[in-house]
mmCIF file of C-alpha atoms in Angstrom:
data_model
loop_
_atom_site.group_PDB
_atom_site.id
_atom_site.type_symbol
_atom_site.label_atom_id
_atom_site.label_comp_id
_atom_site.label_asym_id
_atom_site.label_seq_id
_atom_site.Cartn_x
_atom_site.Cartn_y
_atom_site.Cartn_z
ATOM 1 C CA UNK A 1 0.000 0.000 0.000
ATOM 2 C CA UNK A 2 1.625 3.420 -0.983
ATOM 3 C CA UNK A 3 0.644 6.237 1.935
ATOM 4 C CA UNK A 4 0.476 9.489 1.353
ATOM 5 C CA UNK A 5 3.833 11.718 1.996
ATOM 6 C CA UNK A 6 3.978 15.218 3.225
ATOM 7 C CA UNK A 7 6.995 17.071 3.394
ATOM 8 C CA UNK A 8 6.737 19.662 6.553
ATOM 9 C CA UNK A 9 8.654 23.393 5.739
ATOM 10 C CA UNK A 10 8.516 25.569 8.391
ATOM 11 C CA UNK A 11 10.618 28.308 10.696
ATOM 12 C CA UNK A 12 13.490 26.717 12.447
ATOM 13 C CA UNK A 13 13.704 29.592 15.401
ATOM 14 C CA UNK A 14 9.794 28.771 16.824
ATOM 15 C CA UNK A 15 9.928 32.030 19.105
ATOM 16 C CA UNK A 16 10.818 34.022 16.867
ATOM 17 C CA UNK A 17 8.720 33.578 13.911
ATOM 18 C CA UNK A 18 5.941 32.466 15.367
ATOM 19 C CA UNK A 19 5.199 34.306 18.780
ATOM 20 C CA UNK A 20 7.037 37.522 17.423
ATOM 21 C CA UNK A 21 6.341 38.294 13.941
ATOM 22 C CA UNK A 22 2.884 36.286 14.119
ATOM 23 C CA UNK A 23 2.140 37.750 17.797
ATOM 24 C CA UNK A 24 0.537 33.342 18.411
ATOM 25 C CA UNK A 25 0.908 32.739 21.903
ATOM 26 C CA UNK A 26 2.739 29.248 23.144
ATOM 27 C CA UNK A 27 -0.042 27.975 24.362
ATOM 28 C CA UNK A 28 -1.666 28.323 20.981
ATOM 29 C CA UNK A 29 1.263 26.961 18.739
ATOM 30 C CA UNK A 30 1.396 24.046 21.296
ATOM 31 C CA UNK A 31 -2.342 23.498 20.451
ATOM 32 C CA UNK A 32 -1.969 23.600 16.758
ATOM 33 C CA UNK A 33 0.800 21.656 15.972
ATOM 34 C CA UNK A 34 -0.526 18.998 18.717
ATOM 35 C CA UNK A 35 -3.556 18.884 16.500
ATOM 36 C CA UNK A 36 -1.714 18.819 13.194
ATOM 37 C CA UNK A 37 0.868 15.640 14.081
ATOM 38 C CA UNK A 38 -2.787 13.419 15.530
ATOM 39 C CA UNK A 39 -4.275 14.252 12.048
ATOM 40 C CA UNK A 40 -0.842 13.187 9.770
ATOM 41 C CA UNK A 41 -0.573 10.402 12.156
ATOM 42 C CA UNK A 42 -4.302 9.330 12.218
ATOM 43 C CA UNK A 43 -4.143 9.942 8.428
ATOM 44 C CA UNK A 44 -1.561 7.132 8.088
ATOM 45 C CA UNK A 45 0.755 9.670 6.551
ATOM 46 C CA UNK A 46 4.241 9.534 6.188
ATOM 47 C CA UNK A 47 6.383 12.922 6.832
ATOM 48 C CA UNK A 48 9.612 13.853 5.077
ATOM 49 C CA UNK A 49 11.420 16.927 7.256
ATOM 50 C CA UNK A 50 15.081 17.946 7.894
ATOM 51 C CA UNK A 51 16.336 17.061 11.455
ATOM 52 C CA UNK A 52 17.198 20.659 13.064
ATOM 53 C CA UNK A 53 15.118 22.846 15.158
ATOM 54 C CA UNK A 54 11.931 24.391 14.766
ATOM 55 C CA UNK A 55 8.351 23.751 13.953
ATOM 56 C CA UNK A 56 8.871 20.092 11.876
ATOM 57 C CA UNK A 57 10.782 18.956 14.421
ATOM 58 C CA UNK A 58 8.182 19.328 17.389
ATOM 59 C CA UNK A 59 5.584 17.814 14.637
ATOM 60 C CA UNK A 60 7.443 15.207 13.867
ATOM 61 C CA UNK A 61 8.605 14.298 17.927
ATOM 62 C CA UNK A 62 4.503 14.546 18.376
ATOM 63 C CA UNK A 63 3.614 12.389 15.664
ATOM 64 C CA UNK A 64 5.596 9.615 16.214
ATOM 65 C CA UNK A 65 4.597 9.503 19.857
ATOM 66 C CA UNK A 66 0.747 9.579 19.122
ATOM 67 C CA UNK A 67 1.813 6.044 16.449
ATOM 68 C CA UNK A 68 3.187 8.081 13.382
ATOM 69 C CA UNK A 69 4.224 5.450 10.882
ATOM 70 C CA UNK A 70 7.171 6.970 9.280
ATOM 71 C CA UNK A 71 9.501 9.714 9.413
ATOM 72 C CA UNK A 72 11.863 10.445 6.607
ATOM 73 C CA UNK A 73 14.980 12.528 7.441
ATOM 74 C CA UNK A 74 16.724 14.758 4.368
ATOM 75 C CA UNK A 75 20.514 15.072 5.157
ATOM 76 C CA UNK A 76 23.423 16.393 3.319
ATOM 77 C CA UNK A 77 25.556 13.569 4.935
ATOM 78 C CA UNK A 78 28.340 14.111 2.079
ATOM 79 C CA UNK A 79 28.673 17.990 3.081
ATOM 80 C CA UNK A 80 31.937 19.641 3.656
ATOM 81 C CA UNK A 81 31.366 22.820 3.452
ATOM 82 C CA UNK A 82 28.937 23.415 6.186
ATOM 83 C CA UNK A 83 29.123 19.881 8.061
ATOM 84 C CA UNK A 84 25.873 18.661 10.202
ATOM 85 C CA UNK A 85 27.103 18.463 13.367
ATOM 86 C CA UNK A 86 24.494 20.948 14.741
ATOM 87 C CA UNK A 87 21.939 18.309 13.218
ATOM 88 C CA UNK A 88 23.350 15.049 15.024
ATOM 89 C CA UNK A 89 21.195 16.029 18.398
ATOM 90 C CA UNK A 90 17.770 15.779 15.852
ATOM 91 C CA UNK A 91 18.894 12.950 14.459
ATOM 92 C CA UNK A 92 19.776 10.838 17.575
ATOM 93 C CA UNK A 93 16.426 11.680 18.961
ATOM 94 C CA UNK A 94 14.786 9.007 20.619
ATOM 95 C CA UNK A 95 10.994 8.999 21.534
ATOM 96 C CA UNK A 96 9.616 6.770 23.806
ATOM 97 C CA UNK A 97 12.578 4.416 23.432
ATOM 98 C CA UNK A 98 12.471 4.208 19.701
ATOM 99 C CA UNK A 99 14.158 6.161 17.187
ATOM 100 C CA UNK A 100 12.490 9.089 15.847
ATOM 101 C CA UNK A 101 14.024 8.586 12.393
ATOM 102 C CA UNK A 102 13.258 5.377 10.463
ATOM 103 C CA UNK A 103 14.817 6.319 6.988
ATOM 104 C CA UNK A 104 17.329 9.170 6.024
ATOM 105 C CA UNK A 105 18.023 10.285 2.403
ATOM 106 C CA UNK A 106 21.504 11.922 1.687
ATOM 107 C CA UNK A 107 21.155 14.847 -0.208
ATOM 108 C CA UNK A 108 24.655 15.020 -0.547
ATOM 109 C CA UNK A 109 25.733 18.855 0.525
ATOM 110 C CA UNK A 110 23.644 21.482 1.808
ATOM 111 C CA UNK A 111 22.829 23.520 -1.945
ATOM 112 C CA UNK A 112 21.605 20.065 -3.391
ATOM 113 C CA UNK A 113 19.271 19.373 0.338
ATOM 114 C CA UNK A 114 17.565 23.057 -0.142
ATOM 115 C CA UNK A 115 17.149 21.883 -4.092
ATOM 116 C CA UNK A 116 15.845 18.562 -2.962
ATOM 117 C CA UNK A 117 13.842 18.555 -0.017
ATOM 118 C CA UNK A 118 10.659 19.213 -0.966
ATOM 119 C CA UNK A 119 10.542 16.550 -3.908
ATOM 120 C CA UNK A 120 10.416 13.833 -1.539
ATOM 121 C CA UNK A 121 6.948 13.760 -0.682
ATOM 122 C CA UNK A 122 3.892 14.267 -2.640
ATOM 123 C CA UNK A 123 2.905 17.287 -0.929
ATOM 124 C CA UNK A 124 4.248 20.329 1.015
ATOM 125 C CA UNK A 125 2.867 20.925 4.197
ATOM 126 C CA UNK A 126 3.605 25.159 4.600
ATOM 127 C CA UNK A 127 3.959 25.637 8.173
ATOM 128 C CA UNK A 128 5.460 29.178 8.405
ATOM 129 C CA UNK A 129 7.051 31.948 5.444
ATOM 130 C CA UNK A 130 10.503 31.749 6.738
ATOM 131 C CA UNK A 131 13.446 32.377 4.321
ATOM 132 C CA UNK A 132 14.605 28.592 4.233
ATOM 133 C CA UNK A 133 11.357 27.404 4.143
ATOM 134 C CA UNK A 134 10.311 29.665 0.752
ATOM 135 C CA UNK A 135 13.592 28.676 -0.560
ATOM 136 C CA UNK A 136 12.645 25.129 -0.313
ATOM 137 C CA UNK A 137 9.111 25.770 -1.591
ATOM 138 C CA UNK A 138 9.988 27.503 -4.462
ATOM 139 C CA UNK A 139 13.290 25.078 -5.507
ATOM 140 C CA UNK A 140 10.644 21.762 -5.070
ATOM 141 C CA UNK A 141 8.236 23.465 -7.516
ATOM 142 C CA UNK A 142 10.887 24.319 -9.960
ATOM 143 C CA UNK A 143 12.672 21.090 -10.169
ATOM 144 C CA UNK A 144 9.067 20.006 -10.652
ATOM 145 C CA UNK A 145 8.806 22.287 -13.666
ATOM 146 C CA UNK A 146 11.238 20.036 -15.166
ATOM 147 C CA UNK A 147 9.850 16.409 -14.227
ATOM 148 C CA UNK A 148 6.485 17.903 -16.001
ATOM 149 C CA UNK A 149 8.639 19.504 -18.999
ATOM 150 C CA UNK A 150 7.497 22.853 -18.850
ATOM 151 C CA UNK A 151 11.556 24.436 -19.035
ATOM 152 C CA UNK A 152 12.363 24.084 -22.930
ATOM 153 C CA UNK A 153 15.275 22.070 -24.165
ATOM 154 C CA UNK A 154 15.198 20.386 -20.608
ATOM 155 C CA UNK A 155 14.627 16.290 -20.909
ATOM 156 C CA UNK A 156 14.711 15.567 -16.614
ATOM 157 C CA UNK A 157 13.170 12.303 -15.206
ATOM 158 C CA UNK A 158 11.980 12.619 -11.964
ATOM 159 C CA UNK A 159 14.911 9.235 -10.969
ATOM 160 C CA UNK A 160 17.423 11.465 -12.746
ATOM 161 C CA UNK A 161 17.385 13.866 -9.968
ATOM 162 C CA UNK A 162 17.004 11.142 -7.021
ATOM 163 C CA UNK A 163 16.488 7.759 -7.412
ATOM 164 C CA UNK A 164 13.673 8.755 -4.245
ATOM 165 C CA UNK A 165 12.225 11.753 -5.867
ATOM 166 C CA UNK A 166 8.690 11.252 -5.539
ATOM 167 C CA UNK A 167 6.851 14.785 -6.913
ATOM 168 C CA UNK A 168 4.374 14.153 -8.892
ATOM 169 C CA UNK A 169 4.678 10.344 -9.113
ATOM 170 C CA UNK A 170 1.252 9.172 -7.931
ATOM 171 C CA UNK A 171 -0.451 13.274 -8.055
ATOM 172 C CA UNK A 172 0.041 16.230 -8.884
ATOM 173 C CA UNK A 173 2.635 17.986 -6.483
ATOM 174 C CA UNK A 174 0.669 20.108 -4.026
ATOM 175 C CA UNK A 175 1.363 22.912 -1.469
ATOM 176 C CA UNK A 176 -0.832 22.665 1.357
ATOM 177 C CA UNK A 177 -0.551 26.329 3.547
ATOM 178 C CA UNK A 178 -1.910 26.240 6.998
ATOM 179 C CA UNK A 179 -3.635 29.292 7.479
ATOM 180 C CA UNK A 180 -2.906 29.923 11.272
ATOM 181 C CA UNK A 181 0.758 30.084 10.401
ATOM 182 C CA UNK A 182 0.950 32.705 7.874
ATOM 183 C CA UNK A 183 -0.159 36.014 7.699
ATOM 184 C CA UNK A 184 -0.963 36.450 4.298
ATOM 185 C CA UNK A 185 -1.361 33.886 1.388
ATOM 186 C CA UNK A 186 1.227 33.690 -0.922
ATOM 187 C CA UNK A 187 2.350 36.139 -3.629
ATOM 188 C CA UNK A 188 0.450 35.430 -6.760
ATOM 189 C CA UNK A 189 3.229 35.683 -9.271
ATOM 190 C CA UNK A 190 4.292 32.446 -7.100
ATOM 191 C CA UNK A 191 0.595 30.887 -6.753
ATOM 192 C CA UNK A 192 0.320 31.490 -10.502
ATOM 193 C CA UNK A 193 3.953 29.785 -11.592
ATOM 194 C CA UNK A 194 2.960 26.962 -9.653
ATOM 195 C CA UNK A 195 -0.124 26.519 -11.749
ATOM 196 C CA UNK A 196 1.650 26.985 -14.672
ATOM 197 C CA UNK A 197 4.233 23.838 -14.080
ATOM 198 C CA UNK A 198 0.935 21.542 -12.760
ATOM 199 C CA UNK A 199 1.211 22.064 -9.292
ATOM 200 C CA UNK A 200 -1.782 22.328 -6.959
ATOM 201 C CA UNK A 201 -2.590 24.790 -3.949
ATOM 202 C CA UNK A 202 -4.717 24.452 -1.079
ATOM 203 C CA UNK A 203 -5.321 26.774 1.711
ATOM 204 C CA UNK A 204 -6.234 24.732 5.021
ATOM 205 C CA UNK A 205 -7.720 26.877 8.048
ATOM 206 C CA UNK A 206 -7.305 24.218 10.485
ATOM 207 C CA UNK A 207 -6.189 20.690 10.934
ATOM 208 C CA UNK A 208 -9.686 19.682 10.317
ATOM 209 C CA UNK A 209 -9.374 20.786 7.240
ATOM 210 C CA UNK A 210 -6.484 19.159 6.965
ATOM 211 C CA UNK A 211 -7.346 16.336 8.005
ATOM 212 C CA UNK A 212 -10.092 16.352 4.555
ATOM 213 C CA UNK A 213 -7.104 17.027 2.353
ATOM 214 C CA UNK A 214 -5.196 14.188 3.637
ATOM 215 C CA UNK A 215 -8.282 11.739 2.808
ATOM 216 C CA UNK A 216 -8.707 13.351 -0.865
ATOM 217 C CA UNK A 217 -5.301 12.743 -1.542
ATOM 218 C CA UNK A 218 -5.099 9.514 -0.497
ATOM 219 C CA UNK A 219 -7.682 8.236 -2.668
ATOM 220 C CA UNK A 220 -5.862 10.074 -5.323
ATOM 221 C CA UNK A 221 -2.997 7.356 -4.528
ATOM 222 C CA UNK A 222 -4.575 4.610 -4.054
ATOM 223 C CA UNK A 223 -6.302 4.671 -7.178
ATOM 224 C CA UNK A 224 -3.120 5.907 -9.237
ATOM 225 C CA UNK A 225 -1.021 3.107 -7.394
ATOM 226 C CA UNK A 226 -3.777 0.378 -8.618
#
């Protein structure tokens, strides 16, 4: 059976970005990303996220401990010019006895993991407009651009890229943004390029919502996966 995957993009520095520039208390961050892990988990979703601080990280700590099937790690383990030591403490992260990682693709270096990252899943879960996390966003949708052959002159197989690039495999790539975590919606030069190349955007106003998004696309797999 092929489960849905969600990438999770988000703000690494949680104070920050999310009690300082969106003015949401603790207590109401705790709530909301409490609520978003039981629906991902209760979804039977997998998550793809990068092992460092911030808002994927608690997600993915509280979705494995409420039965989360799978988390997928993205790590430049080849990387010499920035190194991942600051990322070991993520990755050794244990939760209730068990590791909190149970498969970890190399990106190689850090420019190919902010290229990458988003293509592993069939979805983008937009959990905050941080500068990483755009960068992501807007990299996965343009290396999508070229599995769906919208860039002329450009021939690029999805397994030409990563043998575990999954974007687009079993439905169109889609950005899910979660309302309560961004002030505004995106810019529309950037909602309308992502139409262009076949992607799909969804604006979820709470995890309920989310939770409906999660069902519709996994129909959407199961039946492509037939």
């Amino acid at each position: 059976m092929v489960c849905i995957r969600v990438c999770l993009i988000g703000a690494g520095d949680v104070e920050l970005h999310y009690q300082k520039f969106l003015n949401i208390t603790e207590k109401d961050f705790r709530r909301e990303i409490e609520q978003i892990a039981k629906v991902l988990a209760e979804s039977k979703a997998e998550i793809v996220f990068l092992p460092d601080r911030g808002v994927s990280f608690e997600i993915a700590k509280l979705y494995k401990s409420q039965g989360g099937e799978k988390v997928i790690a993205t790590v430049p383990l080849s990387d010499r010019d920035f190194g991942i030591e600051h990322l070991k403490p993520y990755m050794e992260t244990k939760i209730n006895g068990k590791e909190l990682i149970d498969q970890t693709i190399n990106t190689e270096n850090w420019y190919k993991q902010d290229l990458l990252h988003c293509i592993f899943a069939d979805a983008v879960l937009l959990l905050g407009k941080s500068l990483g996390s755009l960068g992501e966003l807007c990299y996965g949708f343009y290396l999508y651009k070229l599995f769906a052959g919208k860039k002329p002159g450009v021939d690029a197989a999805r397994e030409s890229i990563h043998k575990e690039a999954r974007a687009g495999k079993y439905m169109p790539f889609t950005l899910l943004v979660y309302k309560p975590f961004v002030k505004n919606r995106l810019d529309e030069e950037i909602e309308k390029y992502i139409e262009y190349v076949g992607g799909k955007i969804a604006y979820v106003s709470n995890a309920s919502e989310l939770k409906s998004k999660l069902e519709e696309f996994s129909a959407m797999i199961e039946k492509s996966a037939e």
